[in-house]
Amino acid sequence: MDFDLMLRVYPFFIEAAGTTILLSVLTAILGLTCGALGAAARLSRLVVFRFLGAAYVSVFRGTPALIQLFILYFGGPQIGIQLDAFEAGVIGLGINAGAYMTETIRGAIISIDKGQREAARTLGLSQFQGFYKVILPQAARLMVRPLGVNLNMLIKATALVAAISVIELTYTAQRYIGSTYKPFEMFLLAGILYMIIIYATGRGVAWLDRKVQIN
Amino acid sequence: MTDPNHFVQIRHAQKSFGSLEVLKDISLNVARGQIVAIIGPSGSGKSTLLRAINDLDALTGGEVWLDGVQVNKSLPHRQYEKHINEMRQQIGMVFQHFNLFPHMTARDNVTMAPKLLKGLTNEEADALAKEQLEKVGMLDRIDYYPSQLSGGQKQRVAIARALAMKPKLMLFDEATSALDPELVDEVNLVMKKLAEEHMTMIIVTHEMDFAAAVCDRVLFMDRGVVVEEGPPEVIFRNPEKDRTKEFLRKHLAGAK
């Protein structure tokens, strides 16, 4: 194994890891937004919204994220959607992650005992007041860990955008393989950096989970 | 002012789930300050009737009135929501499983709704929490979370939470059924205290002794109808109907 080479190129990988992190953060924000909207739709009183929410989840969980990215990035211009690779990466992965997060958020909300809603309504709270004062604070605590799993998956899924030439960690590894012919070292380096990002995120999620638990 | 003898009125209450009729044309008047117990076997419709009073379970027919205002008015959705929220603020309810908010301390459980709905300041809310928790003997646990309380203590906090809205009427849905036997008395004691203060109460219960000691009237329900009603002395000692006799025989034999 060529340690010298790894030491020489790792600063470029760190820079690429920065792009991966930025991509992950933006994707997570968009994913959470889509997830919250999706969950709201799935739980709506109106059948139209429930249908749209269910359709969103089954379409985006039912097809490979890579195909979704390809449709958006390569197919987009054909229907008038012009995005650069980074934008397409964030939007494609964000909408995809949102489908998974929809189910996470919805699952946490419906797992709250119905007696909680009844107690809130009995006191005279409206549906909305009961939701944000009573249901959501409890559901939010339950969501932290499963959303952490979604986040873990999402970070790893950012590797897919290498296929639409976003210069992030995986793409950078491939590029250096082209000039060094050392796939083992290059992919290992990328793998180590992914692991550091994911480990740190996991610790962050665990910390948040402890912090929000009651008592 | 409205007729105090018809403080709570249930007129021809009817409820069906599909083809199953769980309430069959029930009418009932409760006077202001009166305490009514509803007893009967499980599945008799007694909880459904209680939950219809604050429209937690909507009736399919009939009317519920409180203090001259119809609770289950037919209004367009938005207007109805506003109306029912106002009505529910006047009707306290206590559940079998307490339904305390686990993410709030006893203090916040009591003050959340008054702060949100009546705009109490923090100082006012604090005084209210102390007053209500004192009343149920839980002042020393004011900053405890529900998970740190026993069942009886939770139920007392739940009663304080309901009372904090200053309701005109209190509904108790088997408030002591989920409690260990040794914790029942502390909750009964609080309910007795409310009775002495002439709170109007409708109580669904399995505790015949408590019903006999505290209530002005007892309703025996079975299969969606009120089979028999009267003062506790009559219902418990001298019931007329065979179904009442049979229920009491089984129930008292089981309890003793």
PDB file of N, CA, C and O in Angstrom, chain A residues 45 113 115-116 118-127 129 132-134 137-138 141 214-215, chain B residues 51 54 56 77 81 85 88-89 91 93 95 99-104 112 117 145 147 161 165:
ATOM      1  N   ARG A  45     -56.808  15.679   6.682  1.00  0.00           N
ATOM      2  CA  ARG A  45     -58.217  15.306   6.693  1.00  0.00           C
ATOM      3  C   ARG A  45     -58.713  15.101   5.260  1.00  0.00           C
ATOM      4  O   ARG A  45     -59.690  14.420   5.017  1.00  0.00           O
ATOM      5  N   ASP A 113     -50.182   8.199  21.772  1.00  0.00           N
ATOM      6  CA  ASP A 113     -51.467   7.663  22.243  1.00  0.00           C
ATOM      7  C   ASP A 113     -52.613   8.640  21.948  1.00  0.00           C
ATOM      8  O   ASP A 113     -52.474   9.842  22.141  1.00  0.00           O
ATOM      9  N   GLY A 115     -55.195   9.159  23.478  1.00  0.00           N
ATOM     10  CA  GLY A 115     -55.641   9.823  24.705  1.00  0.00           C
ATOM     11  C   GLY A 115     -55.021  11.207  24.883  1.00  0.00           C
ATOM     12  O   GLY A 115     -55.605  12.086  25.515  1.00  0.00           O
ATOM     13  N   GLN A 116     -53.836  11.402  24.312  1.00  0.00           N
ATOM     14  CA  GLN A 116     -53.179  12.710  24.393  1.00  0.00           C
ATOM     15  C   GLN A 116     -53.952  13.756  23.604  1.00  0.00           C
ATOM     16  O   GLN A 116     -54.175  14.870  24.061  1.00  0.00           O
ATOM     17  N   GLU A 118     -57.099  13.495  22.813  1.00  0.00           N
ATOM     18  CA  GLU A 118     -58.394  13.659  23.478  1.00  0.00           C
ATOM     19  C   GLU A 118     -58.279  14.589  24.681  1.00  0.00           C
ATOM     20  O   GLU A 118     -59.135  15.445  24.899  1.00  0.00           O
ATOM     21  N   ALA A 119     -57.202  14.414  25.462  1.00  0.00           N
ATOM     22  CA  ALA A 119     -57.032  15.272  26.636  1.00  0.00           C
ATOM     23  C   ALA A 119     -56.889  16.733  26.211  1.00  0.00           C
ATOM     24  O   ALA A 119     -57.466  17.629  26.827  1.00  0.00           O
ATOM     25  N   ALA A 120     -56.138  16.951  25.132  1.00  0.00           N
ATOM     26  CA  ALA A 120     -55.947  18.328  24.646  1.00  0.00           C
ATOM     27  C   ALA A 120     -57.273  18.914  24.153  1.00  0.00           C
ATOM     28  O   ALA A 120     -57.639  20.033  24.506  1.00  0.00           O
ATOM     29  N   ARG A 121     -58.005  18.141  23.365  1.00  0.00           N
ATOM     30  CA  ARG A 121     -59.283  18.633  22.829  1.00  0.00           C
ATOM     31  C   ARG A 121     -60.288  18.876  23.954  1.00  0.00           C
ATOM     32  O   ARG A 121     -61.062  19.814  23.916  1.00  0.00           O
ATOM     33  N   THR A 122     -60.248  18.012  24.963  1.00  0.00           N
ATOM     34  CA  THR A 122     -61.184  18.145  26.078  1.00  0.00           C
ATOM     35  C   THR A 122     -60.971  19.452  26.848  1.00  0.00           C
ATOM     36  O   THR A 122     -61.914  20.026  27.378  1.00  0.00           O
ATOM     37  N   LEU A 123     -59.726  19.899  26.886  1.00  0.00           N
ATOM     38  CA  LEU A 123     -59.442  21.165  27.575  1.00  0.00           C
ATOM     39  C   LEU A 123     -59.892  22.365  26.749  1.00  0.00           C
ATOM     40  O   LEU A 123     -59.874  23.492  27.225  1.00  0.00           O
ATOM     41  N   GLY A 124     -60.255  22.134  25.498  1.00  0.00           N
ATOM     42  CA  GLY A 124     -60.713  23.214  24.633  1.00  0.00           C
ATOM     43  C   GLY A 124     -59.697  23.650  23.594  1.00  0.00           C
ATOM     44  O   GLY A 124     -59.901  24.630  22.890  1.00  0.00           O
ATOM     45  N   LEU A 125     -58.580  22.908  23.506  1.00  0.00           N
ATOM     46  CA  LEU A 125     -57.590  23.247  22.481  1.00  0.00           C
ATOM     47  C   LEU A 125     -58.119  22.860  21.100  1.00  0.00           C
ATOM     48  O   LEU A 125     -58.809  21.840  20.964  1.00  0.00           O
ATOM     49  N   SER A 126     -57.782  23.661  20.102  1.00  0.00           N
ATOM     50  CA  SER A 126     -58.155  23.302  18.735  1.00  0.00           C
ATOM     51  C   SER A 126     -57.272  22.160  18.267  1.00  0.00           C
ATOM     52  O   SER A 126     -56.272  21.825  18.911  1.00  0.00           O
ATOM     53  N   GLN A 127     -57.630  21.600  17.137  1.00  0.00           N
ATOM     54  CA  GLN A 127     -56.837  20.525  16.542  1.00  0.00           C
ATOM     55  C   GLN A 127     -55.375  20.963  16.419  1.00  0.00           C
ATOM     56  O   GLN A 127     -54.451  20.247  16.780  1.00  0.00           O
ATOM     57  N   GLN A 129     -53.779  23.561  17.941  1.00  0.00           N
ATOM     58  CA  GLN A 129     -53.139  23.820  19.241  1.00  0.00           C
ATOM     59  C   GLN A 129     -52.747  22.509  19.920  1.00  0.00           C
ATOM     60  O   GLN A 129     -51.662  22.390  20.476  1.00  0.00           O
ATOM     61  N   TYR A 132     -49.540  21.175  18.164  1.00  0.00           N
ATOM     62  CA  TYR A 132     -48.207  21.732  18.414  1.00  0.00           C
ATOM     63  C   TYR A 132     -47.850  21.827  19.893  1.00  0.00           C
ATOM     64  O   TYR A 132     -46.673  21.897  20.236  1.00  0.00           O
ATOM     65  N   LYS A 133     -48.843  21.782  20.785  1.00  0.00           N
ATOM     66  CA  LYS A 133     -48.526  21.830  22.216  1.00  0.00           C
ATOM     67  C   LYS A 133     -48.347  20.444  22.818  1.00  0.00           C
ATOM     68  O   LYS A 133     -47.603  20.270  23.774  1.00  0.00           O
ATOM     69  N   VAL A 134     -49.072  19.483  22.278  1.00  0.00           N
ATOM     70  CA  VAL A 134     -49.115  18.178  22.935  1.00  0.00           C
ATOM     71  C   VAL A 134     -48.515  17.055  22.069  1.00  0.00           C
ATOM     72  O   VAL A 134     -47.650  16.320  22.534  1.00  0.00           O
ATOM     73  N   PRO A 137     -44.458  17.926  20.398  1.00  0.00           N
ATOM     74  CA  PRO A 137     -43.300  17.837  21.297  1.00  0.00           C
ATOM     75  C   PRO A 137     -42.971  16.396  21.686  1.00  0.00           C
ATOM     76  O   PRO A 137     -41.812  16.050  21.877  1.00  0.00           O
ATOM     77  N   GLN A 138     -43.993  15.563  21.789  1.00  0.00           N
ATOM     78  CA  GLN A 138     -43.737  14.155  22.127  1.00  0.00           C
ATOM     79  C   GLN A 138     -43.223  13.392  20.912  1.00  0.00           C
ATOM     80  O   GLN A 138     -42.303  12.588  21.009  1.00  0.00           O
ATOM     81  N   ARG A 141     -39.516  13.984  19.941  1.00  0.00           N
ATOM     82  CA  ARG A 141     -38.541  13.196  20.706  1.00  0.00           C
ATOM     83  C   ARG A 141     -38.376  11.802  20.117  1.00  0.00           C
ATOM     84  O   ARG A 141     -37.290  11.252  20.093  1.00  0.00           O
ATOM     85  N   ILE A 214     -37.395  13.187  28.023  1.00  0.00           N
ATOM     86  CA  ILE A 214     -38.027  13.764  29.205  1.00  0.00           C
ATOM     87  C   ILE A 214     -37.254  13.280  30.436  1.00  0.00           C
ATOM     88  O   ILE A 214     -36.933  12.103  30.536  1.00  0.00           O
ATOM     89  N   ASN A 215     -36.976  14.206  31.325  1.00  0.00           N
ATOM     90  CA  ASN A 215     -36.149  13.980  32.528  1.00  0.00           C
ATOM     91  C   ASN A 215     -34.680  13.821  32.142  1.00  0.00           C
ATOM     92  O   ASN A 215     -34.189  12.731  31.976  1.00  0.00           O
TER      93      ASN A 215
ATOM     94  N   ARG B  51     -68.854  10.421  26.861  1.00  0.00           N
ATOM     95  CA  ARG B  51     -68.004  11.068  25.864  1.00  0.00           C
ATOM     96  C   ARG B  51     -68.808  11.844  24.832  1.00  0.00           C
ATOM     97  O   ARG B  51     -68.263  12.679  24.109  1.00  0.00           O
ATOM     98  N   ASN B  54     -69.277  15.925  25.833  1.00  0.00           N
ATOM     99  CA  ASN B  54     -68.371  16.961  25.308  1.00  0.00           C
ATOM    100  C   ASN B  54     -67.999  16.685  23.848  1.00  0.00           C
ATOM    101  O   ASN B  54     -67.020  17.207  23.339  1.00  0.00           O
ATOM    102  N   LEU B  56     -66.718  14.208  22.342  1.00  0.00           N
ATOM    103  CA  LEU B  56     -65.517  13.445  22.010  1.00  0.00           C
ATOM    104  C   LEU B  56     -65.917  12.273  21.110  1.00  0.00           C
ATOM    105  O   LEU B  56     -65.192  11.890  20.208  1.00  0.00           O
ATOM    106  N   HIS B  77     -68.208  23.413   9.538  1.00  0.00           N
ATOM    107  CA  HIS B  77     -67.045  22.867  10.233  1.00  0.00           C
ATOM    108  C   HIS B  77     -66.253  23.882  11.069  1.00  0.00           C
ATOM    109  O   HIS B  77     -66.020  23.675  12.255  1.00  0.00           O
ATOM    110  N   GLU B  81     -66.024  24.051  15.138  1.00  0.00           N
ATOM    111  CA  GLU B  81     -64.772  23.876  15.879  1.00  0.00           C
ATOM    112  C   GLU B  81     -64.630  24.956  16.952  1.00  0.00           C
ATOM    113  O   GLU B  81     -64.278  24.677  18.091  1.00  0.00           O
ATOM    114  N   ASN B  85     -64.858  24.124  20.962  1.00  0.00           N
ATOM    115  CA  ASN B  85     -63.716  24.428  21.830  1.00  0.00           C
ATOM    116  C   ASN B  85     -64.141  25.300  23.002  1.00  0.00           C
ATOM    117  O   ASN B  85     -63.660  25.128  24.124  1.00  0.00           O
ATOM    118  N   ARG B  88     -66.077  22.986  25.372  1.00  0.00           N
ATOM    119  CA  ARG B  88     -65.211  22.044  26.093  1.00  0.00           C
ATOM    120  C   ARG B  88     -64.421  22.719  27.210  1.00  0.00           C
ATOM    121  O   ARG B  88     -64.048  22.073  28.178  1.00  0.00           O
ATOM    122  N   GLN B  89     -64.173  24.022  27.050  1.00  0.00           N
ATOM    123  CA  GLN B  89     -63.488  24.729  28.130  1.00  0.00           C
ATOM    124  C   GLN B  89     -64.338  24.734  29.399  1.00  0.00           C
ATOM    125  O   GLN B  89     -63.832  24.913  30.493  1.00  0.00           O
ATOM    126  N   ILE B  91     -66.309  22.160  30.225  1.00  0.00           N
ATOM    127  CA  ILE B  91     -66.593  20.781  30.620  1.00  0.00           C
ATOM    128  C   ILE B  91     -65.272  20.075  30.906  1.00  0.00           C
ATOM    129  O   ILE B  91     -64.507  19.788  29.994  1.00  0.00           O
ATOM    130  N   MET B  93     -62.864  16.977  31.934  1.00  0.00           N
ATOM    131  CA  MET B  93     -62.991  15.532  31.797  1.00  0.00           C
ATOM    132  C   MET B  93     -61.782  14.828  32.380  1.00  0.00           C
ATOM    133  O   MET B  93     -60.649  15.264  32.209  1.00  0.00           O
ATOM    134  N   PHE B  95     -59.948  11.011  32.650  1.00  0.00           N
ATOM    135  CA  PHE B  95     -59.936   9.748  31.913  1.00  0.00           C
ATOM    136  C   PHE B  95     -59.444   8.588  32.784  1.00  0.00           C
ATOM    137  O   PHE B  95     -58.690   8.783  33.732  1.00  0.00           O
ATOM    138  N   ASN B  99     -54.112  10.321  30.942  1.00  0.00           N
ATOM    139  CA  ASN B  99     -53.762  11.133  29.776  1.00  0.00           C
ATOM    140  C   ASN B  99     -53.073  12.442  30.139  1.00  0.00           C
ATOM    141  O   ASN B  99     -53.297  13.470  29.497  1.00  0.00           O
ATOM    142  N   LEU B 100     -52.238  12.391  31.167  1.00  0.00           N
ATOM    143  CA  LEU B 100     -51.412  13.562  31.462  1.00  0.00           C
ATOM    144  C   LEU B 100     -50.413  13.744  30.323  1.00  0.00           C
ATOM    145  O   LEU B 100     -50.057  12.780  29.645  1.00  0.00           O
ATOM    146  N   PHE B 101     -49.951  14.975  30.152  1.00  0.00           N
ATOM    147  CA  PHE B 101     -48.962  15.234  29.101  1.00  0.00           C
ATOM    148  C   PHE B 101     -47.576  14.894  29.662  1.00  0.00           C
ATOM    149  O   PHE B 101     -47.091  15.571  30.563  1.00  0.00           O
ATOM    150  N   PRO B 102     -46.944  13.831  29.142  1.00  0.00           N
ATOM    151  CA  PRO B 102     -45.718  13.328  29.785  1.00  0.00           C
ATOM    152  C   PRO B 102     -44.523  14.259  29.664  1.00  0.00           C
ATOM    153  O   PRO B 102     -43.572  14.137  30.424  1.00  0.00           O
ATOM    154  N   HIS B 103     -44.588  15.191  28.703  1.00  0.00           N
ATOM    155  CA  HIS B 103     -43.449  16.097  28.511  1.00  0.00           C
ATOM    156  C   HIS B 103     -43.584  17.374  29.317  1.00  0.00           C
ATOM    157  O   HIS B 103     -42.803  18.306  29.152  1.00  0.00           O
ATOM    158  N   MET B 104     -44.589  17.427  30.178  1.00  0.00           N
ATOM    159  CA  MET B 104     -44.791  18.629  30.990  1.00  0.00           C
ATOM    160  C   MET B 104     -44.820  18.241  32.467  1.00  0.00           C
ATOM    161  O   MET B 104     -45.315  17.174  32.824  1.00  0.00           O
ATOM    162  N   MET B 112     -51.032  24.826  31.112  1.00  0.00           N
ATOM    163  CA  MET B 112     -50.884  24.967  29.663  1.00  0.00           C
ATOM    164  C   MET B 112     -52.151  25.519  29.008  1.00  0.00           C
ATOM    165  O   MET B 112     -52.106  26.530  28.304  1.00  0.00           O
ATOM    166  N   LEU B 117     -55.392  29.478  26.308  1.00  0.00           N
ATOM    167  CA  LEU B 117     -56.761  29.804  25.900  1.00  0.00           C
ATOM    168  C   LEU B 117     -57.332  31.016  26.614  1.00  0.00           C
ATOM    169  O   LEU B 117     -58.231  31.676  26.116  1.00  0.00           O
ATOM    170  N   TYR B 145     -42.504  15.355  36.867  1.00  0.00           N
ATOM    171  CA  TYR B 145     -43.097  14.889  35.612  1.00  0.00           C
ATOM    172  C   TYR B 145     -44.023  13.707  35.907  1.00  0.00           C
ATOM    173  O   TYR B 145     -43.820  13.004  36.897  1.00  0.00           O
ATOM    174  N   SER B 147     -44.117  10.787  34.829  1.00  0.00           N
ATOM    175  CA  SER B 147     -43.428   9.503  35.002  1.00  0.00           C
ATOM    176  C   SER B 147     -42.870   9.337  36.407  1.00  0.00           C
ATOM    177  O   SER B 147     -42.506   8.236  36.801  1.00  0.00           O
ATOM    178  N   ARG B 161     -55.765  19.562  36.516  1.00  0.00           N
ATOM    179  CA  ARG B 161     -55.672  20.123  35.166  1.00  0.00           C
ATOM    180  C   ARG B 161     -57.059  20.480  34.639  1.00  0.00           C
ATOM    181  O   ARG B 161     -57.255  21.548  34.065  1.00  0.00           O
ATOM    182  N   MET B 165     -59.417  24.926  34.317  1.00  0.00           N
ATOM    183  CA  MET B 165     -60.203  25.663  33.318  1.00  0.00           C
ATOM    184  C   MET B 165     -61.505  26.191  33.915  1.00  0.00           C
ATOM    185  O   MET B 165     -62.333  26.747  33.206  1.00  0.00           O
TER     186      MET B 165
END
